[in-house]
PDB file of C-alpha atoms in Angstrom:
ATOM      1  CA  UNK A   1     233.976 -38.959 -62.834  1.00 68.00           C
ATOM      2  CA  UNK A   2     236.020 -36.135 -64.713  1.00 81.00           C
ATOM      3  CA  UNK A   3     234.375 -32.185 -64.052  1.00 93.00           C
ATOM      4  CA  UNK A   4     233.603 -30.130 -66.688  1.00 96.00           C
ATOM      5  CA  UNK A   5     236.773 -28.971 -68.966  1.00 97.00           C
ATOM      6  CA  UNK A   6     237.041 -26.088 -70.826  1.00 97.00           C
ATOM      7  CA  UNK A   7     240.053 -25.163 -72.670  1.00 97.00           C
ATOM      8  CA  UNK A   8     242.310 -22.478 -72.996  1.00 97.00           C
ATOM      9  CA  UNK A   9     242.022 -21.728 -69.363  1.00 96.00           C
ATOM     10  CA  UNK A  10     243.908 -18.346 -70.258  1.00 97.00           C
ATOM     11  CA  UNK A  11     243.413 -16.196 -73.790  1.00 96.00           C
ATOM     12  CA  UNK A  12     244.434 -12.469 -74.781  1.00 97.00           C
ATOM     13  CA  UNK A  13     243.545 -11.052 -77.989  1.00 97.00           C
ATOM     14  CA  UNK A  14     242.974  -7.382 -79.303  1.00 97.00           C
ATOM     15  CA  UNK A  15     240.003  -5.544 -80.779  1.00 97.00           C
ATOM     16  CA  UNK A  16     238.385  -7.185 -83.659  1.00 97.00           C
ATOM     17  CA  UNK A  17     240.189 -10.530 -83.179  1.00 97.00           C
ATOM     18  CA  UNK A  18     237.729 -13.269 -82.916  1.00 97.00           C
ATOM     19  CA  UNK A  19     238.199 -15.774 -80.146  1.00 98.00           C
ATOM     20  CA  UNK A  20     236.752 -19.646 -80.168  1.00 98.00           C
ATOM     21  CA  UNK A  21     236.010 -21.420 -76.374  1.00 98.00           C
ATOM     22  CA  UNK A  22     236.083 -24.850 -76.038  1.00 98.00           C
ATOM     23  CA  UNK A  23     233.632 -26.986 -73.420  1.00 98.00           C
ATOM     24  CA  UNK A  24     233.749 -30.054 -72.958  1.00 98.00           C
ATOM     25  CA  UNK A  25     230.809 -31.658 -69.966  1.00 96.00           C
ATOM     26  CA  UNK A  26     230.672 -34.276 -67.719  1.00 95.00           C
ATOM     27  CA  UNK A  27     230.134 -37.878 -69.538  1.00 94.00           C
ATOM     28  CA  UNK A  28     226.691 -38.310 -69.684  1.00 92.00           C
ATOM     29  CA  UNK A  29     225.778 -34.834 -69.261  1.00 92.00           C
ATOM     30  CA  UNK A  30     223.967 -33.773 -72.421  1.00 93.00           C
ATOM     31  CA  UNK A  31     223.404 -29.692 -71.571  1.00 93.00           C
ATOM     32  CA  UNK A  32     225.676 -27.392 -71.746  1.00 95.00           C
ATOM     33  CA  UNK A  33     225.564 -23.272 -71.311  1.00 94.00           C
ATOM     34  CA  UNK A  34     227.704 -20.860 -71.333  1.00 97.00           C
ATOM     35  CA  UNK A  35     228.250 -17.450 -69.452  1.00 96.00           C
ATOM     36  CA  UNK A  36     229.856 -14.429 -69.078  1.00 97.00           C
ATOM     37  CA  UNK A  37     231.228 -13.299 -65.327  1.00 96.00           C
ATOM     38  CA  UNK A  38     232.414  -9.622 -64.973  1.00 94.00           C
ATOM     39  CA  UNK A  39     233.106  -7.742 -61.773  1.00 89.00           C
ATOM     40  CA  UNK A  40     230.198  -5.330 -62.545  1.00 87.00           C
ATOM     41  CA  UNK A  41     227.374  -7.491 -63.719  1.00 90.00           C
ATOM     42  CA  UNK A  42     228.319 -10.472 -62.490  1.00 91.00           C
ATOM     43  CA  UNK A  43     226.875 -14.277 -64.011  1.00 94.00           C
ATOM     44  CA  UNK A  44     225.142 -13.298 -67.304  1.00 94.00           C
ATOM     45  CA  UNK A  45     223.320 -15.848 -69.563  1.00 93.00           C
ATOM     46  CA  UNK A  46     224.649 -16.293 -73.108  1.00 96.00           C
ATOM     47  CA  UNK A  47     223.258 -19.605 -74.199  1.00 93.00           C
ATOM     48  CA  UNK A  48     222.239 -23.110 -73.782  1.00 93.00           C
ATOM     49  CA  UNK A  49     222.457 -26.006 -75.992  1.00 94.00           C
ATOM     50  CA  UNK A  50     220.551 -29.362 -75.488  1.00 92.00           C
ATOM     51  CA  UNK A  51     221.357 -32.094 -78.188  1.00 91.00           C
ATOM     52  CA  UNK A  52     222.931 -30.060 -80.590  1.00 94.00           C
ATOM     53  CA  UNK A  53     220.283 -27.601 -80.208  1.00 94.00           C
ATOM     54  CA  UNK A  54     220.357 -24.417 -79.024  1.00 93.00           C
ATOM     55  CA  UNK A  55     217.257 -24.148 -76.355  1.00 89.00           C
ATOM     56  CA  UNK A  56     217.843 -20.549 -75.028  1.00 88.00           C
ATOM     57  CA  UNK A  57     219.660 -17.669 -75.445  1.00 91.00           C
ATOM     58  CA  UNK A  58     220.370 -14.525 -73.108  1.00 91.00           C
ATOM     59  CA  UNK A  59     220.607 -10.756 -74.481  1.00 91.00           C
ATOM     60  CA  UNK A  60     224.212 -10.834 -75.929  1.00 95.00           C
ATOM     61  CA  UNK A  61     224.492  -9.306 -79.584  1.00 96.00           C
ATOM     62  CA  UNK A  62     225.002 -11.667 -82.623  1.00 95.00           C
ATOM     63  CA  UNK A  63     229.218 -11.668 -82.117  1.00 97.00           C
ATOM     64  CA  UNK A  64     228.870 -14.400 -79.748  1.00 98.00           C
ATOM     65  CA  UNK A  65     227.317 -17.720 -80.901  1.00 97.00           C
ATOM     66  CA  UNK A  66     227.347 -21.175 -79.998  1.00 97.00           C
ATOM     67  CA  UNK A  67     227.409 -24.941 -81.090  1.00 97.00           C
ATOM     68  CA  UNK A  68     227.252 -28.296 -79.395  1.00 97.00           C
ATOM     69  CA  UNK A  69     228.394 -31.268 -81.288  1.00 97.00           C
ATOM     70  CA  UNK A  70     227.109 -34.944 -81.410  1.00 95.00           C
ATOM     71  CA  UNK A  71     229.181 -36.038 -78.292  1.00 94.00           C
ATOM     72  CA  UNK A  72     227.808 -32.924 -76.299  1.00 95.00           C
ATOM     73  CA  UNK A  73     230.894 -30.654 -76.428  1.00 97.00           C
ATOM     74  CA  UNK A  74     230.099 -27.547 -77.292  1.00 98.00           C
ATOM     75  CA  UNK A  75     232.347 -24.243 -78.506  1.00 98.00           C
ATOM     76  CA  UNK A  76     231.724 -20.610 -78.110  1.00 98.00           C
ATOM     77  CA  UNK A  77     232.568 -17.958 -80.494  1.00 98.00           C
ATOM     78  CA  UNK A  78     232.951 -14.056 -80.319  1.00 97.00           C
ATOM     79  CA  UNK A  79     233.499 -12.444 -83.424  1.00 95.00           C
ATOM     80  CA  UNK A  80     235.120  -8.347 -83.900  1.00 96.00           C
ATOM     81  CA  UNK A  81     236.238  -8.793 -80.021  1.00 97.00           C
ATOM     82  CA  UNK A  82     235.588  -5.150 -78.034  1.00 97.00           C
ATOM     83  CA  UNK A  83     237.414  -4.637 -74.847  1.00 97.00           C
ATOM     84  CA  UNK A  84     233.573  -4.864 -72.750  1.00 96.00           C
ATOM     85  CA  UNK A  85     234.349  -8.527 -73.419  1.00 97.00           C
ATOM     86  CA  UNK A  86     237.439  -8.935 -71.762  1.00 97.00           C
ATOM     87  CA  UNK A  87     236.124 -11.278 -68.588  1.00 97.00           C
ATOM     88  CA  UNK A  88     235.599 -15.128 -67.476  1.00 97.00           C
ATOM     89  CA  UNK A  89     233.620 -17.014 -69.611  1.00 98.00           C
ATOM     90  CA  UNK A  90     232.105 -20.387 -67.412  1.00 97.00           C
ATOM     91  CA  UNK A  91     230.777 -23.550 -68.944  1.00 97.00           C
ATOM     92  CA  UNK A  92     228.207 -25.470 -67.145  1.00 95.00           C
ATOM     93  CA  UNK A  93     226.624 -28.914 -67.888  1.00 94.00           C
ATOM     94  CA  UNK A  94     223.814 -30.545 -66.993  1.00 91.00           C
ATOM     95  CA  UNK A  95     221.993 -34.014 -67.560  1.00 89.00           C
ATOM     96  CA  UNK A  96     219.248 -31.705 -69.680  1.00 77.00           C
ATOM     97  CA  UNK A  97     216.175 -34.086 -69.101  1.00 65.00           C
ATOM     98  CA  UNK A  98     214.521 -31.354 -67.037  1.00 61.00           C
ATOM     99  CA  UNK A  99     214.151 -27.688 -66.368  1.00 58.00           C
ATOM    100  CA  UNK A 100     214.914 -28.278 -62.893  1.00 59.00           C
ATOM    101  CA  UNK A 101     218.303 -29.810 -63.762  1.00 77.00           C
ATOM    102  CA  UNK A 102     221.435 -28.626 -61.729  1.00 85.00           C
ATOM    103  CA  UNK A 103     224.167 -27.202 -63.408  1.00 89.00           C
ATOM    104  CA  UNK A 104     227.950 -28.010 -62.573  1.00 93.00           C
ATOM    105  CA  UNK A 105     230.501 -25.376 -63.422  1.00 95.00           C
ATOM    106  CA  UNK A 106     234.023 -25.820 -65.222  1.00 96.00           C
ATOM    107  CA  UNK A 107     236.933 -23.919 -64.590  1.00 96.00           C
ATOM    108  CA  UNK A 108     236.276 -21.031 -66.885  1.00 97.00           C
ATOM    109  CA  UNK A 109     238.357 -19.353 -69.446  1.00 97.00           C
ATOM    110  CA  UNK A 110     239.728 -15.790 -68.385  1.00 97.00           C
ATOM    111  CA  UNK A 111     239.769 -14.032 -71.546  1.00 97.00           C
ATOM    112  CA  UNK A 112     241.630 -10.506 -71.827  1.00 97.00           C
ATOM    113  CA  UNK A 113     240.675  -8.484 -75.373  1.00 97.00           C
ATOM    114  CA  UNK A 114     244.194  -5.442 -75.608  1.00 96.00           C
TER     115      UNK A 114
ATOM    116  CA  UNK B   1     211.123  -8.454 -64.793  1.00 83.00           C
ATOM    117  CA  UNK B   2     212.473 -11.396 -62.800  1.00 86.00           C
ATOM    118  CA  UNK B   3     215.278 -10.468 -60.325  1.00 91.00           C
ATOM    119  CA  UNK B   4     217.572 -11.893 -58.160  1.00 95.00           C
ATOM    120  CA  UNK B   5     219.138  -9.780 -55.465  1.00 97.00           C
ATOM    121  CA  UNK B   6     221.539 -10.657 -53.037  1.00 98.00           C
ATOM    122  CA  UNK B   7     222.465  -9.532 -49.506  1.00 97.00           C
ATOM    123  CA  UNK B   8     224.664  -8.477 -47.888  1.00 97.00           C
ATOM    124  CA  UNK B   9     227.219  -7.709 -50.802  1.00 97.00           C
ATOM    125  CA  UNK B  10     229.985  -8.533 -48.225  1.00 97.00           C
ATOM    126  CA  UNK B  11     230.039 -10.246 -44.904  1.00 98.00           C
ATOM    127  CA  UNK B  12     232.939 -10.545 -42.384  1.00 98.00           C
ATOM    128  CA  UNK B  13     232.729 -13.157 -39.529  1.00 97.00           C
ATOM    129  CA  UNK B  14     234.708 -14.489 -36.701  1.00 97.00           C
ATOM    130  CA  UNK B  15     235.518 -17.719 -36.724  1.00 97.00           C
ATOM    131  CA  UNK B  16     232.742 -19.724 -35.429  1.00 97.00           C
ATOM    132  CA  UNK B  17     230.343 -16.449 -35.535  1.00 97.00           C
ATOM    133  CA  UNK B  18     227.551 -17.598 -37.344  1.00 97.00           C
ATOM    134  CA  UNK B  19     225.137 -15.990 -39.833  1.00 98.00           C
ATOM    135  CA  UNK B  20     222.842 -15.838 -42.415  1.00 98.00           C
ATOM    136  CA  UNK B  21     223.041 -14.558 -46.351  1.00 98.00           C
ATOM    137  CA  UNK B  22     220.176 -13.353 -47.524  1.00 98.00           C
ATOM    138  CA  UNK B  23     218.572 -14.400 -51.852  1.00 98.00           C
ATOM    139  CA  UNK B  24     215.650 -12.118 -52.534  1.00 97.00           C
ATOM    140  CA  UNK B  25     213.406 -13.126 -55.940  1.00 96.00           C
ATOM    141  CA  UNK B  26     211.279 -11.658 -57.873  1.00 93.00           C
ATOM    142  CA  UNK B  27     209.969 -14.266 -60.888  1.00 87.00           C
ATOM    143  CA  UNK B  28     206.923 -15.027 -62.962  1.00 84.00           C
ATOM    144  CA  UNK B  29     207.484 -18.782 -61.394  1.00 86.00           C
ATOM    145  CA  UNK B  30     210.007 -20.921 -59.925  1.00 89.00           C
ATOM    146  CA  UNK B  31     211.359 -24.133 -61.241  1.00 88.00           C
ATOM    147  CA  UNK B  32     214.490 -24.316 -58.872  1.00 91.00           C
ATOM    148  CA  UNK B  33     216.715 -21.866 -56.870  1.00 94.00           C
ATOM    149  CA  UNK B  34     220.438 -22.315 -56.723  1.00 95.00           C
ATOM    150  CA  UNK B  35     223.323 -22.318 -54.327  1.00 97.00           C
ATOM    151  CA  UNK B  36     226.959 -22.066 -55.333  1.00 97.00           C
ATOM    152  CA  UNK B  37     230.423 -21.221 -53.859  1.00 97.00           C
ATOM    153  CA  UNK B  38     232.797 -19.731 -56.040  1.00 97.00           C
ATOM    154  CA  UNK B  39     237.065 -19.386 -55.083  1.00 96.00           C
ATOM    155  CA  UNK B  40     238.682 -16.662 -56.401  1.00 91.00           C
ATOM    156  CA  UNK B  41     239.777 -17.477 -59.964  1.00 87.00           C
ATOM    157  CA  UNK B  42     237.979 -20.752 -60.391  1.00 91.00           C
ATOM    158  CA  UNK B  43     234.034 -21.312 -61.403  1.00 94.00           C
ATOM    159  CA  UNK B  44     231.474 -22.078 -59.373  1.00 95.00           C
ATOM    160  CA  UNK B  45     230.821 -25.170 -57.386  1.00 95.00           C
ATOM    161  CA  UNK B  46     227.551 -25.982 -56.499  1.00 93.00           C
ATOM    162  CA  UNK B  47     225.803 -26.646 -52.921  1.00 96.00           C
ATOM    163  CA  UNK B  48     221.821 -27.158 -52.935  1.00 95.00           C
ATOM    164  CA  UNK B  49     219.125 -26.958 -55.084  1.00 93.00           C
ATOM    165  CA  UNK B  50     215.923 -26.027 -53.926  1.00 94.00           C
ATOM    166  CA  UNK B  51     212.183 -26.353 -55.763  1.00 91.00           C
ATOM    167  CA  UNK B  52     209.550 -25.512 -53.453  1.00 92.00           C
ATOM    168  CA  UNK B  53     209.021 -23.196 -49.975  1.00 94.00           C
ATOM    169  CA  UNK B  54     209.751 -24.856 -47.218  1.00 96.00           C
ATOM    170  CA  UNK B  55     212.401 -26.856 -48.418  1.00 96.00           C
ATOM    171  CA  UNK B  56     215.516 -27.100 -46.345  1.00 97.00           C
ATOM    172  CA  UNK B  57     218.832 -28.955 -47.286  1.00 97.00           C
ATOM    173  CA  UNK B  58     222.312 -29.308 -44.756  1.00 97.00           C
ATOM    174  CA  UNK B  59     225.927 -30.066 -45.648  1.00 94.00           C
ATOM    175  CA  UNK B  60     228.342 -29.501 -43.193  1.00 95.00           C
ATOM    176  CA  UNK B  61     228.464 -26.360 -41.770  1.00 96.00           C
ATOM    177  CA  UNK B  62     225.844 -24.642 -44.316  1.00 98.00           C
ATOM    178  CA  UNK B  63     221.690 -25.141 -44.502  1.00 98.00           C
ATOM    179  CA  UNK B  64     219.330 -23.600 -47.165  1.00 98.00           C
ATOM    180  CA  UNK B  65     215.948 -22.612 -46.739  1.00 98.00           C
ATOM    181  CA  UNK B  66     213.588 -21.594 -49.231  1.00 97.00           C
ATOM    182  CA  UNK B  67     210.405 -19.170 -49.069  1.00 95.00           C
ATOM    183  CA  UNK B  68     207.949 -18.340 -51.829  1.00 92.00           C
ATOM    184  CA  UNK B  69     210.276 -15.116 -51.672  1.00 94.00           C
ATOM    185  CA  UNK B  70     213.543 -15.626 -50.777  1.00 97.00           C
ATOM    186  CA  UNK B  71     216.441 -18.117 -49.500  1.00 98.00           C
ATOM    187  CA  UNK B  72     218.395 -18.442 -46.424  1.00 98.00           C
ATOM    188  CA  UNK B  73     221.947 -19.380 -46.578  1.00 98.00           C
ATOM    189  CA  UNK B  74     222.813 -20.117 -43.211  1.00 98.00           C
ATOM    190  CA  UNK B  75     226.692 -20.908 -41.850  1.00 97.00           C
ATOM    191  CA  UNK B  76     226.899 -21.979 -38.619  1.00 98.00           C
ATOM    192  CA  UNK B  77     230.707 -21.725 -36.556  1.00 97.00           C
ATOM    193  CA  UNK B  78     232.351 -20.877 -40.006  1.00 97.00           C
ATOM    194  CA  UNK B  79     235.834 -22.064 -40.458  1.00 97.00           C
ATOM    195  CA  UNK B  80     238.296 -19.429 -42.520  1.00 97.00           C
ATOM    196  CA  UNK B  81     238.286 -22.044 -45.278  1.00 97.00           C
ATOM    197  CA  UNK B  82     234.860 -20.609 -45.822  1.00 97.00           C
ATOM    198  CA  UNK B  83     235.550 -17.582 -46.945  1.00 98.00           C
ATOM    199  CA  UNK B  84     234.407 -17.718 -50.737  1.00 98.00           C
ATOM    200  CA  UNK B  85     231.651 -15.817 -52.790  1.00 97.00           C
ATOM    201  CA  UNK B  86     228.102 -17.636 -52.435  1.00 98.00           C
ATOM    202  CA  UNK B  87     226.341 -17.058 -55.674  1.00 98.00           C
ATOM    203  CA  UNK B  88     222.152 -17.897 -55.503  1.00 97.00           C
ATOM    204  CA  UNK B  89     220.656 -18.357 -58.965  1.00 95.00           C
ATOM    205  CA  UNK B  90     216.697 -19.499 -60.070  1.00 93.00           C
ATOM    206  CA  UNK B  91     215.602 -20.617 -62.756  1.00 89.00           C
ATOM    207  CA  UNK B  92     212.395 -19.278 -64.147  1.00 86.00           C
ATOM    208  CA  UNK B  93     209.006 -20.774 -65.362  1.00 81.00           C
ATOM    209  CA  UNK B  94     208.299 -18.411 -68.045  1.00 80.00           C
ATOM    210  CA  UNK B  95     211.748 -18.621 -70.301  1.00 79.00           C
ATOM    211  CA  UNK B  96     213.716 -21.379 -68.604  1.00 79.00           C
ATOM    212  CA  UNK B  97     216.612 -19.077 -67.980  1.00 83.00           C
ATOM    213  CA  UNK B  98     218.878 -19.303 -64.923  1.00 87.00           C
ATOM    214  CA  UNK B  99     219.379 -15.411 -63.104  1.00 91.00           C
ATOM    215  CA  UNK B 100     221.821 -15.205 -60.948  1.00 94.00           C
ATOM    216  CA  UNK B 101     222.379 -12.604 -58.162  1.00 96.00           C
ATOM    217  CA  UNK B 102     225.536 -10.735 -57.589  1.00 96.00           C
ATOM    218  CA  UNK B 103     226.894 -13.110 -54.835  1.00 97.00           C
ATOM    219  CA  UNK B 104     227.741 -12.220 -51.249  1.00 97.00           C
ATOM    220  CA  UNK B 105     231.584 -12.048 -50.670  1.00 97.00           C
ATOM    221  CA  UNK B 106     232.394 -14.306 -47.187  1.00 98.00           C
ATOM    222  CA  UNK B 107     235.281 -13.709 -45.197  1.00 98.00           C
ATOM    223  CA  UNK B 108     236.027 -15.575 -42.200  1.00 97.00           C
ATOM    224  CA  UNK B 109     238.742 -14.502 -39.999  1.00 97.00           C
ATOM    225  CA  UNK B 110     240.559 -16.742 -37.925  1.00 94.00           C
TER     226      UNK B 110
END
């Protein structure tokens, strides 16, 4: 069973570019969330979708938002990129059924904002 | 405010000197705690998943335990190919959001 994609795997961009992620989960897996990993703060939350349906969100501003299409991919935007938001952004999918559910990470995309 | 704190921040063993990492919470209520290993560069694989104290779960060379306060990673005769970041995460009753701690860097040396 293919892992959890997520494409580019590497993306540089300057200040006020905006920047589109792309997620794709395991077959069957109907969850997906996204998150930020930096050296200083580590895993941070940005969002979960469930069925095209976003079901929670962490404490990131409005730039960065989220969809999930019918077949369960899902893209993540940042809009007027700073350079705070140069780091690795991780997919994860899970089946979704439960809050219990574990989550199985992709590769990540490292993104660099000049 | 729920927290999840990890210790030590780094560990170095011996090969085959075994030990113990340490994930301290602090949350209104526990659905499930967490365990991953993450490689420099890559994202995070997973290893257990616990949901209630007293819980205990092997593979290989690691076992994870699970109080009503805290999990126990333990590694017993660790092999270099070990070395990694462990990352512990929960996921909370109250907003169904996962935390995760700041992950204890591994090395092993041969």
């Amino acid at each position: 069973k293919a892992g959890v994609t997520q494409t580019p795997r590497y993306l540089i961009k300057t200040r006020g570019q905006q920047v589109t992620l792309s997620c794709s989960p395991i077959s069957g897996h109907r969850s997906v969330s996204w998150y930020q990993q930096t050296p200083g703060q580590g895993l941070q939350f940005l969002f979960e979708y469930f069925s095209e349906t976003q079901r929670n969100k962490g404490n990131f501003p409005g730039r960065f938002s989220g969809r999930q299409f019918s077949n369960s991919r899902s893209e993540m935007n940042v809009s007027t990129l700073e350079l705070g938001d140069s780091a690795l952004y991780l997919c994860a999918s899970s089946l979704g059924g439960a809050g219990t559910d574990t989550q199985y990470f992709g590769p990540g995309t490292r993104l660099t904002v000049l | 405010e729920d927290q999840v704190t990890q210790s030590p921040e780094a560990l170095r063993l011996q090969e085959g000197e075994s030990s113990s990492l340490n994930c301290s919470y602090t949350v209104s209520g526990l659905r499930g705690l967490f365990w991953y290993r993450q490689d420099p560069g890559k994202g995070p694989e997973f290893l257990f998943t616990l949901y209630s104290a007293g819980e205990e779960k092997e593979k290989e060379r690691l076992k994870a335990t699970l109080t009503k306060k805290e999990s126990f990673l333990h590694i017993t005769a660790p092999k270099p190919e070990d070395s990694a970041t462990y990352l512990c995460a929960v996921r909370t009753n109250r907003d169904d959001k996962i935390i995760f701690g700041k992950g204890t860097r591994l090395h092993i040396l041969p």
